[in-house]
Amino acid sequence: MSAVKTARGVERLVIGQDTQDGAGVRLTRVLSHDLQQRLDPFLMLDAFGSDKPDDYIAGFPNHPHRGFETVTYMIAGRMRHRDSGGHEGLLQNGGVQWMTAGRGLTHSEMPEQEEGVMEGFQLWLNLPAKHKLCDPWYRDIQSEEIPEVTTPQQVLVRVIAGTSQGVTGAMQREHTEPLYVDLHFPSTDGAVFEQALPATHNAFIYVYRGSVEVLHGDASTAVPVKRMAILRNAGDGLLVRGTANTRMILIAGQPLREPIAQYGPFVMNTREELVQAVDDFRAGLMG
Ligand code: FE2
């Protein structure tokens, strides 16, 4: 008996753009600027994954943020975080750092490894206008602190945020109600995962190993590796069938429906607020 009665179909597939950020880290921008309205409240998703130190060793030296949250999920590797509030943490294998930039801080995110694989994601989650200038905050969530559940079809679900399969995730957010799960499909083909999702919540999946089919009615849409599938805002959930050892993330949230104004690492509602952010940064008010 499925909890999902009318599965959401795929609106479009998106190929990420290879780019560089920080001091020269190679990454794939999966959710780019042109999708911010469509995928409100999510502003950006970068995927990184390489076993070549030259692709990641330069890291992300000191830089500011204001007006949103960054969620960094480290699948493999070690990254040291330091910020202007004196906070420091080591993000590693399977852990998440959830940082609320609020009114502003500066921080660095630097690899703490000289070889081996570094793989993960950084998601930017918007803050509602009334909370954009809140106090900065962050939480390092170690891998063992992320709730996991295995479905009857043997899909391992890591619940980073929101609720899945009746399991409450490591983080909850009131206004945007983000769902962020990482799915590890079993070593046999064909396991189906289902997740209830309100139709009004914008949702997408990204496959980082293997491949899936999004099932909707009598049809299905194949989603190959390294593709994002934006889900239609119709239906009551997701049904997805994976090939053996597939891994994918599912991200969904309630849109804020507020104007989005971005200038680099600052995301506010108006151009005037961006000018203020730049002035505040130059005046040293972000640490
Ligand atoms: Fe950053």
Short mmCIF file of C-alpha atoms and ligand atoms in Angstrom, two decimals:
data_model
loop_
_atom_site.label_atom_id
_atom_site.label_comp_id
_atom_site.label_asym_id
_atom_site.label_seq_id
_atom_site.Cartn_x
_atom_site.Cartn_y
_atom_site.Cartn_z
CA MET A 1 0.00 0.00 0.00
CA SER A 2 1.61 3.18 -1.14
CA ALA A 3 1.40 6.45 0.76
CA VAL A 4 1.76 8.22 -2.59
CA LYS A 5 -1.47 8.20 -4.64
CA THR A 6 -0.54 10.54 -7.48
CA ALA A 7 3.18 10.64 -8.05
CA ARG A 8 4.83 13.82 -9.24
CA GLY A 9 6.33 13.70 -12.72
CA VAL A 10 9.47 15.34 -14.06
CA GLU A 11 9.14 18.87 -15.43
CA ARG A 12 12.65 18.99 -16.83
CA LEU A 13 16.13 17.54 -16.53
CA VAL A 14 19.04 19.87 -15.88
CA ILE A 15 22.72 19.30 -16.60
CA GLY A 16 24.94 21.14 -14.15
CA GLN A 17 27.51 23.67 -15.33
CA ASP A 18 31.17 22.98 -14.68
CA THR A 19 32.70 26.00 -13.02
CA GLN A 20 35.19 27.13 -10.40
CA ASP A 21 34.63 28.97 -7.14
CA GLY A 22 36.58 29.93 -4.05
CA ALA A 23 40.30 30.04 -4.84
CA GLY A 24 39.86 27.67 -7.79
CA VAL A 25 37.83 24.68 -6.65
CA ARG A 26 36.32 22.74 -9.54
CA LEU A 27 32.65 22.06 -9.06
CA THR A 28 29.37 21.54 -10.87
CA ARG A 29 26.71 24.18 -10.32
CA VAL A 30 23.54 22.10 -10.42
CA LEU A 31 21.10 24.75 -9.25
CA SER A 32 22.14 28.01 -10.82
CA HIS A 33 20.88 31.58 -10.68
CA ASP A 34 18.26 31.12 -13.41
CA LEU A 35 16.47 28.45 -11.32
CA GLN A 36 16.17 30.45 -8.10
CA GLN A 37 12.58 31.50 -8.70
CA ARG A 38 11.51 28.06 -9.87
CA LEU A 39 13.14 26.27 -6.95
CA ASP A 40 12.44 28.88 -4.25
CA PRO A 41 13.48 28.63 -1.34
CA PHE A 42 16.69 27.08 -2.71
CA LEU A 43 19.22 29.48 -4.21
CA MET A 44 22.10 27.28 -5.27
CA LEU A 45 23.34 23.70 -5.28
CA ASP A 46 26.97 22.89 -6.04
CA ALA A 47 28.23 19.34 -6.42
CA PHE A 48 31.91 18.64 -5.96
CA GLY A 49 33.69 15.35 -6.37
CA SER A 50 37.26 14.64 -7.34
CA ASP A 51 40.25 12.50 -6.42
CA LYS A 52 42.63 15.08 -7.93
CA PRO A 53 43.96 17.42 -5.22
CA ASP A 54 44.43 20.22 -7.78
CA ASP A 55 40.64 20.31 -8.15
CA TYR A 56 40.00 21.10 -4.48
CA ILE A 57 43.19 21.99 -2.61
CA ALA A 58 42.82 25.78 -2.98
CA GLY A 59 39.62 25.69 -0.92
CA PHE A 60 37.44 28.66 -0.06
CA PRO A 61 39.51 31.29 1.78
CA ASN A 62 37.84 34.00 3.87
CA HIS A 63 34.63 35.35 2.33
CA PRO A 64 31.38 36.85 3.66
CA HIS A 65 27.72 35.78 3.51
CA ARG A 66 24.47 37.54 4.43
CA GLY A 67 20.78 36.74 4.22
CA PHE A 68 20.54 32.95 3.85
CA GLU A 69 21.82 29.58 5.08
CA THR A 70 24.51 27.31 3.69
CA VAL A 71 24.19 23.55 4.10
CA THR A 72 27.36 21.61 3.31
CA TYR A 73 27.11 17.83 3.07
CA MET A 74 30.47 16.09 2.97
CA ILE A 75 30.15 12.61 1.50
CA ALA A 76 33.89 11.96 1.53
CA GLY A 77 36.79 14.11 2.63
CA ARG A 78 37.72 16.57 5.35
CA MET A 79 37.11 20.32 5.36
CA ARG A 80 38.02 22.76 8.14
CA HIS A 81 35.63 25.63 8.81
CA ARG A 82 36.52 28.83 10.65
CA ASP A 83 34.38 31.94 11.01
CA SER A 84 34.60 35.48 12.32
CA GLY A 85 32.62 34.54 15.43
CA GLY A 86 35.54 32.38 16.56
CA HIS A 87 33.81 29.15 15.64
CA GLU A 88 35.76 26.31 14.16
CA GLY A 89 34.82 22.82 13.09
CA LEU A 90 35.93 19.86 11.02
CA LEU A 91 33.45 18.59 8.49
CA GLN A 92 34.10 15.05 7.36
CA ASN A 93 32.79 11.80 5.85
CA GLY A 94 29.03 11.86 5.98
CA GLY A 95 28.68 14.97 8.14
CA VAL A 96 26.79 18.20 7.53
CA GLN A 97 27.46 21.78 8.44
CA TRP A 98 24.37 23.97 8.67
CA MET A 99 25.25 27.64 8.83
CA THR A 100 22.90 30.57 9.15
CA ALA A 101 24.67 33.64 7.79
CA GLY A 102 21.91 35.97 9.01
CA ARG A 103 23.15 39.57 9.15
CA GLY A 104 26.61 38.47 8.13
CA LEU A 105 29.88 36.78 8.90
CA THR A 106 33.08 35.89 7.14
CA HIS A 107 34.34 32.36 7.05
CA SER A 108 36.76 30.02 5.33
CA GLU A 109 36.20 26.46 4.18
CA MET A 110 39.54 24.76 3.56
CA PRO A 111 40.39 21.13 2.71
CA GLU A 112 42.23 19.28 5.44
CA GLN A 113 43.65 16.61 3.16
CA GLU A 114 46.33 16.60 0.50
CA GLU A 115 45.19 13.53 -1.39
CA GLY A 116 42.21 11.23 -1.82
CA VAL A 117 38.62 11.89 -2.71
CA MET A 118 36.66 14.99 -1.74
CA GLU A 119 32.98 14.70 -2.57
CA GLY A 120 29.86 16.48 -1.42
CA PHE A 121 27.31 19.22 -1.92
CA GLN A 122 26.71 22.77 -0.85
CA LEU A 123 23.12 23.95 -0.83
CA TRP A 124 21.99 27.53 -0.23
CA LEU A 125 18.65 27.86 1.53
CA ASN A 126 17.00 31.26 1.62
CA LEU A 127 15.81 32.96 4.80
CA PRO A 128 12.46 34.78 5.00
CA ALA A 129 12.78 38.58 4.84
CA LYS A 130 12.03 38.95 8.53
CA HIS A 131 14.95 36.68 9.47
CA LYS A 132 17.58 37.80 6.99
CA LEU A 133 19.37 39.93 9.60
CA CYS A 134 19.16 37.41 12.44
CA ASP A 135 22.18 36.43 14.52
CA PRO A 136 24.63 34.17 12.69
CA TRP A 137 24.48 30.54 13.82
CA TYR A 138 25.91 27.22 12.86
CA ARG A 139 25.84 23.58 13.77
CA ASP A 140 28.29 20.85 12.85
CA ILE A 141 26.33 17.62 12.51
CA GLN A 142 28.57 14.58 12.65
CA SER A 143 27.65 11.62 10.46
CA GLU A 144 26.41 9.54 13.40
CA GLU A 145 24.03 12.34 14.38
CA ILE A 146 22.15 12.09 11.08
CA PRO A 147 19.12 9.81 11.55
CA GLU A 148 18.99 6.87 9.16
CA VAL A 149 16.22 4.48 8.25
CA THR A 150 16.12 1.50 5.88
CA THR A 151 12.89 1.04 3.94
CA PRO A 152 11.26 -2.38 3.40
CA GLN A 153 12.82 -2.32 -0.11
CA GLN A 154 16.25 -1.82 1.49
CA VAL A 155 16.82 1.78 0.51
CA LEU A 156 18.95 3.47 3.16
CA VAL A 157 17.63 6.96 3.85
CA ARG A 158 19.79 9.55 5.59
CA VAL A 159 17.45 12.26 6.89
CA ILE A 160 19.42 15.49 6.99
CA ALA A 161 16.38 17.78 7.27
CA GLY A 162 12.61 17.36 7.45
CA THR A 163 10.88 14.02 7.96
CA SER A 164 11.04 10.84 5.89
CA GLN A 165 9.56 7.38 6.56
CA GLY A 166 8.34 8.71 9.90
CA VAL A 167 11.86 9.64 10.97
CA THR A 168 12.62 13.21 12.01
CA GLY A 169 15.82 14.53 10.47
CA ALA A 170 18.76 16.29 12.07
CA MET A 171 17.45 19.77 11.20
CA GLN A 172 14.04 21.43 10.94
CA ARG A 173 13.16 24.87 9.63
CA GLU A 174 9.80 26.46 10.28
CA HIS A 175 9.30 28.79 7.33
CA THR A 176 10.73 26.80 4.45
CA GLU A 177 10.12 23.29 5.85
CA PRO A 178 13.10 21.87 3.97
CA LEU A 179 13.34 18.17 3.26
CA TYR A 180 16.86 16.95 2.50
CA VAL A 181 17.47 13.22 2.23
CA ASP A 182 20.33 11.19 0.81
CA LEU A 183 19.26 7.81 -0.60
CA HIS A 184 21.49 4.76 -0.97
CA PHE A 185 19.81 2.11 -3.09
CA PRO A 186 20.60 -1.58 -2.44
CA SER A 187 22.95 -3.75 -4.51
CA THR A 188 20.10 -5.14 -6.62
CA ASP A 189 18.18 -3.27 -9.34
CA GLY A 190 14.63 -2.08 -8.98
CA ALA A 191 14.07 -0.92 -5.41
CA VAL A 192 11.37 1.74 -5.23
CA PHE A 193 11.50 4.63 -2.80
CA GLU A 194 8.49 6.75 -1.99
CA GLN A 195 8.17 10.06 -0.24
CA ALA A 196 5.08 12.14 0.44
CA LEU A 197 5.57 15.75 -0.73
CA PRO A 198 3.05 18.60 -0.66
CA ALA A 199 2.38 19.73 -4.25
CA THR A 200 3.12 23.34 -3.32
CA HIS A 201 6.64 22.48 -2.18
CA ASN A 202 9.26 22.91 -4.87
CA ALA A 203 11.26 19.70 -5.21
CA PHE A 204 14.13 18.22 -7.16
CA ILE A 205 16.38 15.20 -7.15
CA TYR A 206 20.04 14.87 -8.12
CA VAL A 207 21.54 11.47 -8.98
CA TYR A 208 25.23 11.22 -8.09
CA ARG A 209 25.77 7.47 -8.71
CA GLY A 210 23.80 5.05 -10.89
CA SER A 211 20.45 6.07 -12.33
CA VAL A 212 16.76 6.20 -11.48
CA GLU A 213 13.36 6.30 -13.06
CA VAL A 214 10.80 8.72 -11.70
CA LEU A 215 7.48 6.85 -11.84
CA HIS A 216 4.27 8.76 -12.52
CA GLY A 217 1.08 6.95 -13.42
CA ASP A 218 1.78 4.50 -16.24
CA ALA A 219 4.81 6.48 -17.37
CA SER A 220 8.32 7.02 -16.15
CA THR A 221 11.20 9.39 -16.78
CA ALA A 222 14.79 8.15 -16.73
CA VAL A 223 17.20 10.31 -14.80
CA PRO A 224 20.84 9.45 -15.54
CA VAL A 225 23.82 10.15 -13.33
CA LYS A 226 24.80 13.79 -12.75
CA ARG A 227 21.39 15.10 -13.69
CA MET A 228 18.94 17.11 -11.66
CA ALA A 229 15.25 16.42 -12.23
CA ILE A 230 12.86 19.19 -11.29
CA LEU A 231 9.56 17.67 -10.15
CA ARG A 232 6.21 19.04 -11.28
CA ASN A 233 4.12 20.80 -8.63
CA ALA A 234 1.24 18.35 -9.04
CA GLY A 235 0.60 15.16 -7.12
CA ASP A 236 1.23 14.14 -3.55
CA GLY A 237 4.68 12.61 -3.58
CA LEU A 238 7.65 11.02 -5.29
CA LEU A 239 8.02 7.45 -6.53
CA VAL A 240 11.50 6.64 -7.76
CA ARG A 241 13.03 3.33 -8.84
CA GLY A 242 16.80 2.93 -8.71
CA THR A 243 19.38 0.71 -10.37
CA ALA A 244 21.79 -1.17 -8.10
CA ASN A 245 23.92 1.00 -5.80
CA THR A 246 22.36 4.24 -7.00
CA ARG A 247 22.79 7.26 -4.80
CA MET A 248 20.73 10.41 -5.03
CA ILE A 249 19.61 13.34 -2.99
CA LEU A 250 16.04 14.62 -2.76
CA ILE A 251 15.49 18.23 -1.73
CA ALA A 252 12.14 19.95 -1.28
CA GLY A 253 10.82 23.01 0.51
CA GLN A 254 8.03 25.52 0.88
CA PRO A 255 8.62 28.56 -1.34
CA LEU A 256 8.96 31.95 0.35
CA ARG A 257 7.47 33.87 -2.62
CA GLU A 258 9.51 36.97 -1.80
CA PRO A 259 11.70 38.99 -4.16
CA ILE A 260 15.24 37.61 -4.51
CA ALA A 261 18.13 40.04 -4.94
CA GLN A 262 21.61 38.52 -5.10
CA TYR A 263 25.05 40.03 -5.33
CA GLY A 264 27.63 37.25 -4.99
CA PRO A 265 27.54 35.98 -1.39
CA PHE A 266 24.73 38.32 -0.31
CA VAL A 267 21.07 37.39 -0.91
CA MET A 268 18.47 39.96 0.12
CA ASN A 269 15.08 41.16 -1.13
CA THR A 270 15.97 44.50 -2.71
CA ARG A 271 18.86 46.21 -4.47
CA GLU A 272 19.08 48.77 -1.65
CA GLU A 273 19.62 45.97 0.87
CA LEU A 274 22.45 44.63 -1.29
CA VAL A 275 24.12 48.03 -1.36
CA GLN A 276 23.82 48.10 2.43
CA ALA A 277 25.34 44.61 2.66
CA VAL A 278 28.37 45.67 0.61
CA ASP A 279 28.76 48.84 2.70
CA ASP A 280 28.50 46.84 5.94
CA PHE A 281 31.06 44.33 4.73
CA ARG A 282 33.49 47.08 3.72
CA ALA A 283 32.96 48.76 7.11
CA GLY A 284 34.02 45.54 8.83
CA LEU A 285 30.60 44.78 10.26
CA MET A 286 30.71 41.15 9.12
CA GLY A 287 33.75 40.25 11.20
FE FE2 B 1 30.95 30.15 2.27
#
